[in-house]
Coordinates of C-alpha atoms in Angstrom, one line a residue:
M1344 CA 116.8 67.3 62.6
D1345 CA 115.3 70.1 64.6
D1346 CA 118.2 72.4 63.7
L1347 CA 117.8 71.4 60.0
Y1348 CA 114.1 72.2 60.2
R1349 CA 114.8 75.6 61.8
A1350 CA 117.3 76.4 59.1
I1351 CA 114.8 75.6 56.3
R1352 CA 112.0 77.5 58.1
V1353 CA 113.8 80.7 57.3
F1354 CA 112.2 80.5 53.9
W1355 CA 108.6 80.9 55.2
R1356 CA 109.0 82.3 58.7
P1357 CA 112.1 84.5 58.5
T1358 CA 111.4 86.9 61.3
A1359 CA 110.4 84.3 63.8
T1360 CA 113.3 82.0 62.9
L1361 CA 115.9 84.8 63.1
S1362 CA 114.5 86.1 66.4
E1363 CA 114.6 82.6 67.9
A1364 CA 118.2 82.2 66.9
L1365 CA 119.2 84.9 69.4
D1366 CA 118.5 82.7 72.4
R1367 CA 118.7 79.3 70.6
P1368 CA 121.6 79.7 68.1
V1369 CA 121.9 77.2 65.3
V1370 CA 125.0 77.3 63.1
I1371 CA 125.9 73.9 61.6
A1372 CA 122.6 73.2 59.8
P1373 CA 122.3 76.6 58.0
V1374 CA 125.9 76.6 57.0
F1375 CA 125.6 73.0 55.8
I1376 CA 122.7 73.6 53.4
P1377 CA 124.5 76.1 51.0
T1378 CA 127.8 74.2 51.4
L1379 CA 126.1 71.0 50.2
F1380 CA 124.8 72.6 47.1
A1381 CA 128.1 74.4 46.5
A1382 CA 129.8 71.0 46.7
L1383 CA 127.3 69.7 44.1
T1384 CA 128.2 72.5 41.8
S1385 CA 131.9 71.8 42.2
L1386 CA 131.4 68.1 41.5
I1387 CA 129.6 68.8 38.3
V1388 CA 132.3 71.2 37.2
Y1389 CA 135.0 68.6 38.2
F1390 CA 133.6 65.8 36.1
K1391 CA 132.1 67.7 33.2
F1392 CA 134.3 70.8 32.7
P1393 CA 138.0 69.7 33.2
P1394 CA 140.6 72.4 32.2
A1395 CA 141.9 72.2 28.6
D1396 CA 145.4 72.7 29.9
P1397 CA 146.5 69.7 32.1
S1398 CA 149.1 71.9 33.8
L1399 CA 146.3 74.0 35.3
R1400 CA 144.6 71.0 36.8
G1401 CA 146.1 71.6 40.3
I1402 CA 145.1 75.2 40.5
W1403 CA 141.7 74.3 39.1
Q1404 CA 141.1 71.7 41.8
I1405 CA 142.1 74.1 44.5
G1406 CA 139.6 76.6 43.1
L1407 CA 136.8 74.0 43.4
V1408 CA 137.7 73.2 47.0
V1409 CA 137.6 76.9 47.8
A1410 CA 134.2 77.2 46.1
I1411 CA 132.8 74.4 48.3
F1412 CA 133.8 76.1 51.5
G1413 CA 133.0 79.6 50.2
P1414 CA 129.6 79.8 51.9
A1415 CA 131.0 78.9 55.3
V1416 CA 133.9 81.4 54.9
V1417 CA 131.5 84.2 53.9
V1418 CA 129.3 83.6 56.9
L1419 CA 132.3 83.6 59.2
L1420 CA 133.7 86.8 57.8
V1421 CA 130.4 88.7 57.8
S1422 CA 129.5 87.7 61.3
S1423 CA 133.0 88.4 62.6
L1424 CA 133.1 91.8 61.0
F1425 CA 129.7 93.0 62.4
F1426 CA 130.3 91.4 65.7
G1427 CA 133.5 93.5 66.0
I1428 CA 131.8 96.7 64.9
C1429 CA 128.9 96.2 67.3
S1430 CA 131.4 95.6 70.1
F1431 CA 132.3 99.3 69.9
F1432 CA 128.6 100.3 70.3
G1433 CA 127.7 98.1 73.3
R1434 CA 126.7 94.8 71.9
F1435 CA 124.5 92.7 74.1
R1436 CA 124.6 89.3 72.3
S1437 CA 127.2 86.6 72.1
Y1438 CA 129.3 85.9 69.0
R1439 CA 127.3 82.6 68.5
S1440 CA 124.1 84.7 68.1
Y1441 CA 125.7 86.8 65.4
L1442 CA 127.0 83.7 63.7
S1443 CA 123.6 82.0 63.8
V1444 CA 121.7 84.9 62.4
T1445 CA 124.2 85.4 59.6
A1446 CA 124.2 81.7 58.7
L1447 CA 120.4 81.6 58.6
A1448 CA 120.3 84.7 56.4
F1449 CA 122.6 83.0 53.9
V1450 CA 120.5 79.8 53.6
P1451 CA 118.7 81.1 50.5
S1452 CA 122.1 81.3 48.7
A1453 CA 121.7 77.5 48.3
L1454 CA 119.1 78.2 45.6
Y1455 CA 121.8 80.0 43.6
H1456 CA 124.0 77.0 43.7
L1457 CA 121.1 74.7 42.9
A1458 CA 120.2 76.8 39.8
Q1459 CA 123.8 76.9 38.8
S1460 CA 124.0 73.1 39.0
V1461 CA 121.0 72.8 36.7
V1462 CA 122.6 75.1 34.2
L1463 CA 125.9 73.2 34.3
V1464 CA 124.2 69.9 33.8
S1465 CA 122.2 71.1 30.8
S1466 CA 125.4 72.6 29.2
S1467 CA 127.6 70.6 26.9
P1468 CA 131.2 70.0 27.9
Q1469 CA 132.4 72.1 24.9
E1470 CA 130.7 75.3 26.0
I1471 CA 131.9 77.3 29.0
P1472 CA 128.9 78.5 31.1
S1473 CA 128.5 82.2 31.7
L1474 CA 129.6 83.6 35.1
Q1475 CA 126.0 84.6 35.5
A1476 CA 124.8 81.0 35.3
G1477 CA 122.2 80.4 37.9
R1478 CA 121.8 84.1 38.7
L1479 CA 118.5 86.1 38.4
S1480 CA 120.0 89.5 37.8
M1481 CA 119.7 92.4 35.4
A1482 CA 123.0 91.4 33.9
R1483 CA 121.4 88.5 32.2
M1484 CA 119.5 91.0 29.9
L1485 CA 122.7 92.8 28.9
D1486 CA 125.4 92.1 26.4
P1487 CA 128.7 92.5 28.2
E1488 CA 130.3 93.7 24.9
L1489 CA 127.8 96.5 24.5
V1490 CA 128.0 98.1 28.0
S1491 CA 130.9 99.1 30.2
V1492 CA 132.4 96.6 32.6
E1493 CA 131.4 98.8 35.5
F1494 CA 127.8 98.9 34.5
F1495 CA 127.7 95.2 33.9
V1496 CA 129.1 94.5 37.3
A1497 CA 126.6 96.9 38.9
A1498 CA 123.7 95.2 37.1
S1499 CA 125.0 91.7 38.2
M1500 CA 124.7 92.8 41.8
I1501 CA 121.0 93.5 41.4
D1502 CA 120.3 89.8 42.0
V1503 CA 117.2 88.2 43.5
I1504 CA 119.1 85.8 45.8
S1505 CA 121.5 88.5 46.9
I1506 CA 118.7 91.0 47.7
W1507 CA 116.9 88.2 49.6
V1508 CA 120.0 87.5 51.7
I1509 CA 120.5 91.2 52.4
V1510 CA 116.8 91.6 53.5
L1511 CA 117.2 88.7 55.9
L1512 CA 120.4 90.2 57.3
V1513 CA 118.7 93.5 57.8
V1514 CA 115.8 91.7 59.6
G1515 CA 118.1 89.6 61.7
Y1516 CA 120.6 92.3 62.7
R1517 CA 117.7 94.5 63.9
F1518 CA 117.6 92.1 66.9
L1519 CA 121.4 92.2 67.3
G1520 CA 121.9 96.0 67.5
P1521 CA 122.5 97.7 70.9
D1522 CA 119.4 98.5 72.9
A1523 CA 120.2 102.2 72.7
S1524 CA 120.3 102.0 68.9
P1525 CA 118.2 99.2 67.4
R1526 CA 118.7 100.6 63.9
L1527 CA 122.4 100.3 64.0
G1528 CA 122.4 96.7 62.9
P1529 CA 120.4 97.2 59.7
A1530 CA 122.3 100.4 59.0
M1531 CA 125.6 98.5 59.2
I1532 CA 124.3 95.8 56.8
I1533 CA 123.1 98.3 54.2
G1534 CA 126.2 100.4 54.6
G1535 CA 128.5 97.4 54.3
W1536 CA 126.7 96.2 51.2
V1537 CA 127.1 99.7 49.6
V1538 CA 130.8 99.7 50.4
Y1539 CA 131.2 96.2 48.9
A1540 CA 129.3 97.2 45.8
M1541 CA 131.5 100.3 45.3
L1542 CA 134.6 98.2 45.7
R1543 CA 133.4 95.7 43.1
I1544 CA 132.6 98.3 40.6
A1545 CA 135.8 100.2 41.2
L1546 CA 137.8 97.0 40.7
A1547 CA 135.7 95.8 37.7
G1548 CA 138.4 96.8 35.2
T1549 CA 141.0 94.6 36.9
L1550 CA 139.1 91.7 38.4
T1551 CA 136.5 89.3 37.0
F1552 CA 133.5 88.6 39.1

């Protein structure tokens, strides 16, 4: 229960929680919270929005399973990427510390899955919810048919929850950067997000986000 409390505490004491995670890493609880709500969203989709074509049911079910474990996979990829980068600059923390700080920073993403679940429950089985369901982004104020795909994708990335997670990552990685360059961690997070955003916008014409 202490680990669960520490994971939830990131909402009102983010700096203290992330700093404490360096010496007392906590991983399972912060990963469990968004995964739980992602599972709730997938269950609602499973029972309320089955595919119209029965032949697609297998692929559809695989997609739901992937969505459930998506939060855990994202935390693993992000922490592994920046742990590897910091290794070239003289890291001084264990991989478990990187994993813990990253997992705690992504805890607010559970709110996105919760909001998405509410939208799905309130939607009728006949209507297909928007990909922006549950998001608080500028894209909700735009008509995708009146703006370019690239602009719509860029607007969708200006999302309250996403910005919240990035801010927590910047705060947490400030403690993970090398002693000689404490600003390296936050710089890597911001730089990584910019590269990710550019890739999404560049691929907007061929992929759906």
